[in-house]
Amino acid sequence: MRPLIDADLLQNQSYIGGSFVGEPRLAVTNPSTGELLAQVPDVGSAGAEEAVDAAATALPGWAGTTAKNRSALLRRWFDLIVGSRTDLATVLTSEQGKPFAEALGEIDYAASYVEFYAEEAKRISGEVLAAHRADARIMVLRQPVGVVAAITPWNFPAAMVTRKVAPALAAGCTVVLKPAPETPLTALALAELARRAGLPAGVLNVVTGDAIAIGQVLTTHRDIRLVGFTGSTEVGKILMRQAAGTVKKVALELGGNAPFIVFEDADIEAAVEGAIVSKFRNMGQTCVCTNRIYVHDSVHDAFVARLTDRMRSLQVGDGFAEGVMQGPLVNEAAVQKVEAHIADAVQKGAAVKLGGRRHPRGGTFFEPTVLTGVTGEMTLAREETFGPLAPVFRFIDEDEVIVAANATDTGLAAYFYSQNAARLFRVMERLQYGMVGVNTGMISTELAPFGGIKESGNSREGSQYGINEFLDMKYVCVGGVGSAS
Ligand code: ADP
């Protein structure tokens, strides 16, 4: 791995109760080169229980300290993350593969959640409501839910961590984080920075190892009150089921199947740029990535020509190489899924306009691909490809395309391009999605509530709404007060 400016950021042990512990033995490799980067421990269910105990022990002190104090510690963590952005991005690109410029962008994005919730910590408040009796008062308190489990994926090894951990800590919760086995090193580096920021022992714990054993503890332990998860819909359902036994809150951010609609009155050039941004970030491996592109018949050919042209310039290669825009996919299974979607579409009549194959570099590199003549019967219309495949559907009518766009069990992000003001409102209101990008392909920011409906999840992360997940509401009825005169 490229040397870090601050070598101590490369931690290869789990972080429990304020100490780095465990015997490193699970390999973490670079998906671009196959290089062994480090080994991390498998703490198993015993380690997970220790981490929950540490978080439960730390909870009263952390929940009991002032919001100002929590805010100051989060702000210090933010400053340290920003100060180490180059090293953090180096770790991230090494274990995840995304281009270094994108990794730097992710670190800044990850840091922005810590900054935002450092500020938001001080704005948690309750209410006094109109009472039902003259001698009573109704108060509403908002208090931390307790110990939070956070389970995060490999596609955003930093941002998915801070998006859960920062609001949880701001609310006064303590956390046990289980990062993805592919990308634990970024999470451990963030934990090291949290330690240096002065976060008390046990407030944030990071456990690495077998997902099923650790997940079992995190979803059934009595001391965990909320399970926050970002990942596949399939695993989200398993965790929800497991958490039902102790009626935990579950905050789920699951898969998507984003439509991207280009109407005849769209700015085509802007729409192509938006499609590139939303389709090819992280090699197409984000849950808000465009999965289906619908283009009006009258602008279809012009759009496809321009899209294909732009995609030719997407340089594929190692994330650290100059000018590279597309790194490797996460693993061989990811490549096989892209191949299967292309083969199924071609067999059902689609045409390959660009790419369509593994990249000559080998490994898990794949050529940016454009398919035309795509229809709703093809697998890629129903399933998230999670790779660099841009399938183009042709449509004629607004009603028809909205029905097609909504014909999925998921409802995370949708995008559309149009310059017609009346249509903007009609379409944004009819799309059954938690987030809609209108004339933009880039919607993620810590300032907005990120989340889905239907099988895409049940929570919101970011903005002033994101902290609500981590706060319980308590109603207090105070009687015998007398009446105000
Ligand atoms: P992906 O397909 O993107 O890898 P997953 O949903 O499989 O998404 O994984 C997301 C996160 O969930 C990872 O941290 C992974 O280790 C974890 N995970 C997977 N299966 C389980 C499980 N049964 N219990 C707990 N965590 C799990």
Coordinates of C-alpha atoms and ligand atoms in Angstrom, one line a residue:
M1 CA 0.0 0.0 0.0
R2 CA 1.1 3.6 -0.6
P3 CA 2.8 4.9 2.5
L4 CA 0.6 7.1 4.7
I5 CA 1.8 10.5 6.1
D6 CA 0.5 9.3 9.4
A7 CA 1.3 5.5 9.6
D8 CA -0.7 5.1 12.8
L9 CA -4.0 5.5 10.9
L10 CA -3.6 2.0 9.5
Q11 CA -5.1 0.1 12.4
N12 CA -5.5 -3.7 12.0
Q13 CA -7.4 -4.5 15.2
S14 CA -11.0 -4.1 16.3
Y15 CA -11.7 -1.1 18.6
I16 CA -13.5 -2.1 21.8
G17 CA -13.8 -0.1 25.0
G18 CA -11.2 2.4 23.9
S19 CA -8.5 -0.2 22.9
F20 CA -7.5 -1.8 19.7
V21 CA -7.8 -5.5 20.3
G22 CA -7.9 -9.0 18.6
E23 CA -5.6 -11.1 16.6
P24 CA -5.5 -10.0 12.9
R25 CA -6.3 -12.9 10.6
L26 CA -8.9 -12.0 8.0
A27 CA -7.4 -10.6 4.8
V28 CA -8.2 -7.2 3.4
T29 CA -7.1 -6.9 -0.2
N30 CA -6.9 -4.2 -2.9
P31 CA -9.6 -5.0 -5.5
S32 CA -7.5 -3.3 -8.2
T33 CA -4.2 -5.2 -7.7
G34 CA -5.1 -8.1 -5.4
E35 CA -2.4 -6.9 -3.0
L36 CA -2.8 -7.9 0.7
L37 CA -3.2 -4.7 2.6
A38 CA -3.7 -5.9 6.1
Q39 CA -5.4 -8.5 8.2
V40 CA -8.1 -7.8 10.8
P41 CA -9.5 -9.9 13.6
D42 CA -12.6 -11.9 13.7
V43 CA -14.0 -11.0 17.1
G44 CA -16.9 -13.3 16.7
S45 CA -20.0 -13.2 19.0
A46 CA -17.9 -12.9 22.1
G47 CA -16.2 -9.8 20.8
A48 CA -19.5 -8.4 19.7
E49 CA -20.9 -8.9 23.2
E50 CA -17.8 -7.2 24.7
A51 CA -18.4 -4.3 22.4
V52 CA -22.0 -4.0 23.4
D53 CA -21.1 -4.2 27.1
A54 CA -18.5 -1.4 26.6
A55 CA -21.1 0.7 24.8
A56 CA -23.7 0.1 27.5
T57 CA -21.2 1.0 30.2
A58 CA -20.3 4.2 28.4
L59 CA -23.9 5.2 27.8
P60 CA -24.9 6.9 31.0
G61 CA -21.8 9.2 31.0
W62 CA -22.2 10.0 27.3
A63 CA -25.9 10.6 27.4
G64 CA -25.5 12.6 30.6
T65 CA -22.8 15.0 29.4
T66 CA -23.9 18.3 27.9
A67 CA -24.8 18.7 24.3
K68 CA -22.1 21.4 24.1
N69 CA -19.5 18.8 25.2
R70 CA -20.7 16.2 22.7
S71 CA -20.7 18.9 20.0
A72 CA -17.1 20.0 20.8
L73 CA -15.8 16.4 20.6
L74 CA -17.6 15.8 17.3
R75 CA -16.1 19.0 16.0
R76 CA -12.7 17.9 17.0
W77 CA -13.2 14.6 15.2
F78 CA -14.3 16.5 12.1
D79 CA -11.2 18.7 12.2
L80 CA -9.0 15.6 12.5
I81 CA -10.8 13.9 9.6
V82 CA -10.3 16.9 7.4
G83 CA -6.6 17.1 8.5
S84 CA -6.1 13.5 7.5
R85 CA -8.2 13.5 4.3
T86 CA -5.3 12.5 2.1
D87 CA -4.4 9.5 4.2
L88 CA -8.0 8.5 4.7
A89 CA -8.6 8.7 0.9
T90 CA -5.4 6.6 0.4
V91 CA -6.7 3.9 2.7
L92 CA -10.2 4.1 1.1
T93 CA -9.0 3.8 -2.5
S94 CA -6.6 1.0 -1.5
E95 CA -9.3 -1.2 0.0
Q96 CA -12.2 -0.2 -2.2
G97 CA -10.8 0.7 -5.6
K98 CA -12.6 4.0 -6.4
P99 CA -10.6 6.7 -8.1
F100 CA -8.5 8.7 -5.6
A101 CA -10.3 12.0 -6.5
E102 CA -13.6 10.3 -5.7
A103 CA -12.2 8.9 -2.5
L104 CA -11.1 12.5 -1.4
G105 CA -14.7 13.6 -2.3
E106 CA -16.1 10.8 -0.1
I107 CA -13.9 11.8 2.9
D108 CA -15.1 15.4 2.6
Y109 CA -18.7 14.1 2.3
A110 CA -18.2 11.8 5.3
A111 CA -16.7 14.7 7.3
S112 CA -19.6 16.9 6.5
Y113 CA -21.9 14.6 8.5
V114 CA -19.7 14.9 11.5
E115 CA -19.6 18.7 11.2
F116 CA -23.4 18.9 10.7
Y117 CA -24.2 16.8 13.7
A118 CA -21.7 18.5 15.8
E119 CA -23.8 21.6 15.2
E120 CA -27.1 19.8 15.5
A121 CA -26.2 18.3 18.9
K122 CA -27.0 21.6 20.4
R123 CA -30.4 22.0 18.8
I124 CA -32.1 19.0 20.3
S125 CA -35.1 20.2 22.1
G126 CA -38.5 19.2 23.6
E127 CA -41.8 20.9 23.8
V128 CA -44.5 21.9 26.2
L129 CA -48.0 21.2 24.7
A130 CA -51.4 22.6 25.5
A131 CA -52.7 20.4 28.4
H132 CA -56.0 18.6 28.8
R133 CA -56.5 20.0 32.4
A134 CA -55.9 23.4 33.8
D135 CA -53.7 22.0 36.6
A136 CA -51.5 19.9 34.4
R137 CA -48.7 20.4 31.9
I138 CA -47.8 18.1 29.0
M139 CA -44.1 18.0 28.3
V140 CA -42.3 16.1 25.5
L141 CA -38.7 15.2 26.1
R142 CA -36.4 13.8 23.4
Q143 CA -33.8 11.5 24.8
P144 CA -31.1 9.2 23.3
V145 CA -32.5 5.7 22.3
G146 CA -29.5 4.0 23.9
V147 CA -26.9 1.7 22.4
V148 CA -26.9 1.8 18.6
A149 CA -25.6 -1.0 16.3
A150 CA -24.5 0.3 12.9
I151 CA -23.8 -2.1 10.0
T152 CA -22.3 -0.6 7.0
P153 CA -21.4 -1.6 3.4
W154 CA -18.3 -1.5 1.3
N155 CA -19.3 1.1 -1.4
F156 CA -18.9 4.1 0.8
P157 CA -16.5 2.9 3.6
A158 CA -16.3 6.3 5.2
A159 CA -19.6 8.2 4.5
M160 CA -21.9 5.3 5.5
V161 CA -20.1 5.2 8.8
T162 CA -20.3 8.8 9.7
R163 CA -23.8 9.2 8.4
K164 CA -24.9 6.8 11.2
V165 CA -22.3 7.4 13.9
A166 CA -22.3 11.2 13.9
P167 CA -26.0 11.7 14.5
A168 CA -26.1 8.8 17.0
L169 CA -23.2 10.3 19.0
A170 CA -24.8 13.8 18.8
A171 CA -28.0 12.5 20.2
G172 CA -26.2 11.0 23.2
C173 CA -26.2 7.3 22.0
T174 CA -23.2 5.1 22.1
V175 CA -22.3 2.9 19.1
V176 CA -21.1 -0.5 18.0
L177 CA -20.1 -0.3 14.4
K178 CA -19.6 -3.3 12.1
P179 CA -18.0 -2.2 8.9
A180 CA -18.1 -4.3 5.7
P181 CA -15.5 -7.1 5.7
E182 CA -14.1 -5.7 2.4
T183 CA -13.4 -2.3 3.8
P184 CA -12.8 -2.2 7.5
L185 CA -9.6 -0.2 7.4
T186 CA -11.2 3.2 6.6
A187 CA -13.6 2.6 9.6
L188 CA -10.7 1.7 11.9
A189 CA -8.8 4.8 10.8
L190 CA -11.9 6.9 11.6
A191 CA -12.0 5.2 15.0
E192 CA -8.4 6.1 15.7
L193 CA -9.2 9.7 14.9
A194 CA -12.2 9.6 17.2
R195 CA -9.9 8.3 19.9
R196 CA -7.5 11.2 19.3
A197 CA -10.4 13.6 19.4
G198 CA -11.0 12.5 23.0
L199 CA -14.1 10.4 22.5
P200 CA -14.4 8.5 25.8
A201 CA -13.7 4.8 25.8
G202 CA -16.7 2.7 24.8
V203 CA -18.6 5.5 23.2
L204 CA -17.6 4.2 19.7
N205 CA -16.6 0.6 19.2
V206 CA -15.7 -1.0 15.9
V207 CA -16.0 -4.8 15.5
T208 CA -14.6 -6.8 12.5
G209 CA -15.2 -10.4 11.5
D210 CA -17.9 -12.8 10.7
A211 CA -21.0 -10.8 9.7
I212 CA -23.5 -13.5 10.6
A213 CA -22.2 -14.2 14.1
I214 CA -21.7 -10.5 14.9
G215 CA -25.0 -9.5 13.3
Q216 CA -26.8 -12.1 15.4
V217 CA -25.5 -10.4 18.6
L218 CA -26.2 -6.9 17.4
T219 CA -29.8 -7.7 16.4
T220 CA -30.7 -9.7 19.5
H221 CA -28.8 -8.2 22.4
R222 CA -31.1 -6.6 25.0
D223 CA -28.9 -3.6 25.4
I224 CA -29.0 -2.6 21.7
R225 CA -32.1 -0.4 21.1
L226 CA -31.6 0.5 17.4
V227 CA -30.0 -1.3 14.5
G228 CA -29.0 1.0 11.7
F229 CA -28.1 -0.7 8.4
T230 CA -27.1 0.2 4.9
G231 CA -26.8 -2.6 2.5
S232 CA -28.9 -5.1 0.4
T233 CA -32.6 -5.4 0.7
E234 CA -32.2 -9.1 1.3
V235 CA -29.9 -8.7 4.3
G236 CA -32.0 -5.7 5.6
K237 CA -35.0 -8.1 5.8
I238 CA -33.0 -10.7 7.7
L239 CA -31.9 -8.0 10.2
M240 CA -35.4 -6.7 10.6
R241 CA -36.7 -10.1 11.3
Q242 CA -33.9 -10.8 13.9
A243 CA -34.5 -7.4 15.6
A244 CA -38.2 -8.2 16.0
G245 CA -37.5 -10.6 18.9
T246 CA -36.6 -7.6 21.2
V247 CA -38.7 -5.0 19.3
K248 CA -35.7 -2.9 18.4
K249 CA -36.0 0.2 16.2
V250 CA -34.5 -0.5 12.8
A251 CA -33.3 2.2 10.5
L252 CA -32.8 0.7 7.0
E253 CA -31.1 2.1 3.9
L254 CA -31.5 -0.6 1.3
G255 CA -31.3 -1.2 -2.4
G256 CA -32.7 1.0 -5.2
N257 CA -33.5 0.7 -8.9
A258 CA -33.3 4.3 -10.0
P259 CA -35.1 5.5 -13.1
F260 CA -33.6 8.4 -15.1
I261 CA -36.2 10.0 -17.4
V262 CA -35.3 12.3 -20.2
F263 CA -38.3 14.1 -21.6
E264 CA -38.5 15.7 -25.0
D265 CA -38.3 19.2 -23.5
A266 CA -35.0 18.4 -21.6
D267 CA -31.7 20.1 -22.0
I268 CA -30.1 17.0 -23.6
E269 CA -26.5 18.1 -23.0
A270 CA -27.3 18.6 -19.3
A271 CA -29.2 15.3 -19.2
V272 CA -26.2 13.4 -20.5
E273 CA -23.9 14.9 -17.9
G274 CA -26.5 14.1 -15.2
A275 CA -26.7 10.5 -16.4
I276 CA -22.9 10.1 -16.4
V277 CA -22.7 11.5 -12.8
S278 CA -25.5 9.4 -11.5
K279 CA -24.6 6.3 -13.3
F280 CA -20.9 6.1 -13.0
R281 CA -20.1 7.3 -9.5
N282 CA -18.2 4.5 -7.8
M283 CA -18.3 2.4 -11.0
G284 CA -22.1 2.3 -10.8
Q285 CA -22.0 0.8 -7.3
T286 CA -24.2 3.1 -5.3
C287 CA -27.8 2.5 -4.3
V288 CA -28.8 5.8 -5.9
C289 CA -27.0 5.1 -9.2
T290 CA -29.2 5.3 -12.2
N291 CA -30.3 1.8 -13.2
R292 CA -32.8 2.5 -16.0
I293 CA -32.6 5.3 -18.5
Y294 CA -35.9 6.2 -20.2
V295 CA -35.5 8.6 -23.2
H296 CA -38.3 10.2 -25.2
D297 CA -38.6 8.8 -28.7
S298 CA -37.9 12.2 -30.3
V299 CA -34.6 12.8 -28.5
H300 CA -33.6 9.2 -28.1
D301 CA -31.0 8.9 -30.9
A302 CA -29.4 12.3 -30.1
F303 CA -29.1 11.3 -26.4
V304 CA -27.7 7.9 -27.1
A305 CA -25.1 9.3 -29.5
R306 CA -23.9 11.9 -27.0
L307 CA -24.0 9.5 -24.0
T308 CA -21.9 7.0 -25.9
D309 CA -19.5 9.6 -27.0
R310 CA -19.0 10.9 -23.4
M311 CA -18.7 7.4 -22.0
R312 CA -15.8 6.6 -24.4
S313 CA -13.7 9.1 -22.4
L314 CA -14.3 7.4 -19.1
Q315 CA -10.8 6.1 -18.4
V316 CA -10.7 2.7 -16.6
G317 CA -7.8 1.7 -14.4
D318 CA -6.2 1.7 -11.0
G319 CA -7.8 4.3 -8.7
F320 CA -4.4 5.9 -8.0
A321 CA -3.5 6.5 -11.7
E322 CA -3.8 10.0 -13.2
G323 CA -7.1 10.6 -15.0
V324 CA -8.8 7.4 -14.1
M325 CA -12.6 7.8 -13.7
Q326 CA -13.5 4.1 -13.3
G327 CA -11.9 1.6 -11.0
P328 CA -12.5 -2.1 -10.6
L329 CA -15.8 -3.6 -9.4
V330 CA -15.8 -4.9 -5.8
N331 CA -15.4 -8.6 -6.7
E332 CA -15.9 -11.3 -9.2
A333 CA -19.6 -11.8 -8.3
A334 CA -20.3 -8.2 -9.1
V335 CA -18.7 -8.7 -12.6
Q336 CA -20.8 -11.8 -13.2
K337 CA -24.0 -9.9 -12.3
V338 CA -23.2 -7.2 -14.9
E339 CA -22.4 -9.9 -17.5
A340 CA -25.6 -11.8 -16.7
H341 CA -27.7 -8.6 -17.1
I342 CA -26.1 -7.8 -20.4
A343 CA -26.5 -11.4 -21.7
D344 CA -30.2 -11.6 -20.7
A345 CA -30.9 -8.2 -22.3
V346 CA -29.1 -9.1 -25.6
Q347 CA -30.9 -12.4 -25.7
K348 CA -34.2 -10.6 -25.4
G349 CA -33.3 -8.1 -28.2
A350 CA -31.2 -5.3 -26.8
A351 CA -28.2 -4.0 -28.8
V352 CA -24.7 -3.2 -27.3
K353 CA -23.7 0.3 -28.4
L354 CA -20.6 0.5 -26.3
G355 CA -18.5 -1.9 -24.2
G356 CA -20.4 -5.0 -23.1
R357 CA -17.3 -6.9 -21.9
R358 CA -14.7 -7.3 -19.2
H359 CA -12.0 -4.7 -19.6
P360 CA -8.7 -5.9 -21.2
R361 CA -6.9 -5.1 -17.9
G362 CA -8.5 -8.2 -16.5
G363 CA -9.4 -8.7 -12.8
T364 CA -12.7 -7.1 -12.0
F365 CA -12.4 -4.2 -14.4
F366 CA -15.4 -3.8 -16.7
E367 CA -16.0 -1.6 -19.8
P368 CA -18.5 1.2 -19.4
T369 CA -21.5 -0.2 -21.4
V370 CA -24.5 1.2 -23.3
L371 CA -27.4 -0.9 -24.3
T372 CA -30.3 0.3 -26.4
G373 CA -33.6 -1.4 -27.3
V374 CA -34.1 -2.3 -23.6
T375 CA -37.6 -3.3 -22.4
G376 CA -39.4 -4.0 -19.2
E377 CA -39.1 -7.8 -19.6
M378 CA -35.4 -7.8 -19.2
T379 CA -33.8 -8.7 -15.8
L380 CA -32.1 -5.4 -15.6
A381 CA -35.5 -3.6 -15.4
R382 CA -36.3 -5.3 -12.2
E383 CA -32.9 -5.8 -10.5
E384 CA -30.2 -3.3 -9.5
T385 CA -27.2 -4.0 -11.7
F386 CA -24.7 -2.2 -9.4
G387 CA -22.2 -1.8 -12.2
P388 CA -21.2 0.3 -15.2
L389 CA -24.1 -0.5 -17.4
A390 CA -26.3 2.2 -18.9
P391 CA -29.5 0.6 -20.4
V392 CA -31.6 2.9 -22.5
F393 CA -35.4 2.4 -22.8
R394 CA -37.4 4.4 -25.4
F395 CA -40.8 5.9 -24.5
I396 CA -43.5 8.1 -26.0
D397 CA -45.9 9.2 -23.4
E398 CA -45.6 10.8 -19.9
D399 CA -48.1 8.5 -18.2
E400 CA -46.5 5.4 -19.7
V401 CA -43.0 6.3 -18.5
I402 CA -44.2 7.1 -15.0
V403 CA -45.9 3.8 -14.7
A404 CA -42.8 2.1 -15.9
A405 CA -40.6 4.1 -13.6
N406 CA -42.7 3.1 -10.6
A407 CA -43.0 -0.6 -11.5
T408 CA -40.5 -1.7 -8.9
D409 CA -40.6 -2.9 -5.3
T410 CA -38.0 -0.4 -4.4
G411 CA -38.3 3.4 -4.1
L412 CA -35.0 5.1 -3.3
A413 CA -33.9 7.7 -5.9
A414 CA -35.3 8.8 -9.2
Y415 CA -34.2 11.4 -11.7
F416 CA -35.8 13.3 -14.5
Y417 CA -34.9 16.1 -16.9
S418 CA -37.5 18.5 -18.4
Q419 CA -37.7 22.3 -18.9
N420 CA -41.5 22.4 -18.6
A421 CA -42.5 23.9 -15.2
A422 CA -45.9 22.2 -15.1
R423 CA -44.4 18.8 -15.9
L424 CA -41.7 19.3 -13.2
F425 CA -44.4 19.4 -10.5
R426 CA -46.6 16.7 -12.0
V427 CA -43.8 14.2 -12.4
M428 CA -42.0 14.9 -9.1
E429 CA -45.3 14.3 -7.3
R430 CA -46.1 11.1 -9.1
L431 CA -42.7 9.3 -8.8
Q432 CA -42.9 6.8 -5.9
Y433 CA -39.5 7.5 -4.5
G434 CA -37.9 8.9 -1.3
M435 CA -35.7 11.2 -3.3
V436 CA -36.1 12.8 -6.7
G437 CA -33.4 14.7 -8.7
V438 CA -34.9 17.2 -11.1
N439 CA -32.5 18.4 -13.7
T440 CA -29.6 17.0 -11.7
G441 CA -27.9 13.7 -11.3
M442 CA -26.3 14.5 -8.0
I443 CA -28.5 14.6 -4.9
S444 CA -26.4 13.5 -2.0
T445 CA -25.6 16.1 0.7
E446 CA -25.5 16.1 4.5
L447 CA -28.1 18.9 4.3
A448 CA -30.9 16.8 2.9
P449 CA -32.8 13.8 4.2
F450 CA -31.5 10.7 2.4
G451 CA -33.7 7.6 2.3
G452 CA -36.2 5.5 0.5
I453 CA -39.8 4.1 0.6
K454 CA -41.2 0.7 -0.2
E455 CA -38.4 -2.0 0.0
S456 CA -35.7 0.7 -0.1
G457 CA -36.0 1.4 3.6
N458 CA -37.7 3.1 6.4
S459 CA -35.4 5.9 7.7
R460 CA -33.8 9.2 6.7
E461 CA -30.1 10.1 7.2
G462 CA -28.7 13.6 7.1
S463 CA -30.3 17.0 7.7
Q464 CA -32.2 17.9 10.9
Y465 CA -34.5 14.9 10.3
G466 CA -31.6 12.4 10.5
I467 CA -31.1 12.8 14.2
N468 CA -34.8 11.8 15.0
E469 CA -34.0 8.1 14.5
F470 CA -31.7 8.3 17.5
L471 CA -34.1 10.1 19.8
D472 CA -37.0 8.6 21.8
M473 CA -39.9 10.7 22.6
K474 CA -41.0 10.8 26.2
Y475 CA -44.3 12.3 27.2
V476 CA -44.4 13.6 30.8
C477 CA -47.7 14.7 32.4
V478 CA -47.1 17.0 35.3
G479 CA -50.2 17.3 37.5
G480 CA -51.1 19.4 40.5
V481 CA -49.6 22.5 39.0
G482 CA -52.6 24.8 39.3
S483 CA -53.7 27.1 36.6
A484 CA -52.1 30.1 35.2
S485 CA -53.9 33.3 36.1
Ligands
ADP1 P1 -23.6 -6.0 -0.3 O1 -24.3 -6.9 -1.2 O2 -23.6 -4.5 -0.7 O3 -22.3 -6.5 0.2 P2 -24.8 -6.7 2.1 O4 -26.2 -6.4 2.5 O5 -24.4 -8.1 1.9 O6 -24.5 -5.8 0.9 O7 -23.8 -6.2 3.2 C1 -23.8 -5.0 3.9 C2 -23.3 -5.1 5.3 O8 -24.1 -6.1 6.0 C3 -21.9 -5.6 5.4 O9 -21.3 -5.0 6.5 C4 -22.1 -7.1 5.6 O10 -21.0 -7.7 6.3 C5 -23.3 -7.1 6.5 N1 -24.0 -8.4 6.6 C6 -24.3 -9.2 5.6 N2 -25.0 -10.3 6.0 C7 -25.3 -10.1 7.3 C8 -26.0 -10.7 8.4 N3 -26.6 -11.9 8.2 N4 -26.0 -10.2 9.6 C9 -25.4 -9.0 9.8 N5 -24.7 -8.3 8.9 C10 -24.7 -8.8 7.7

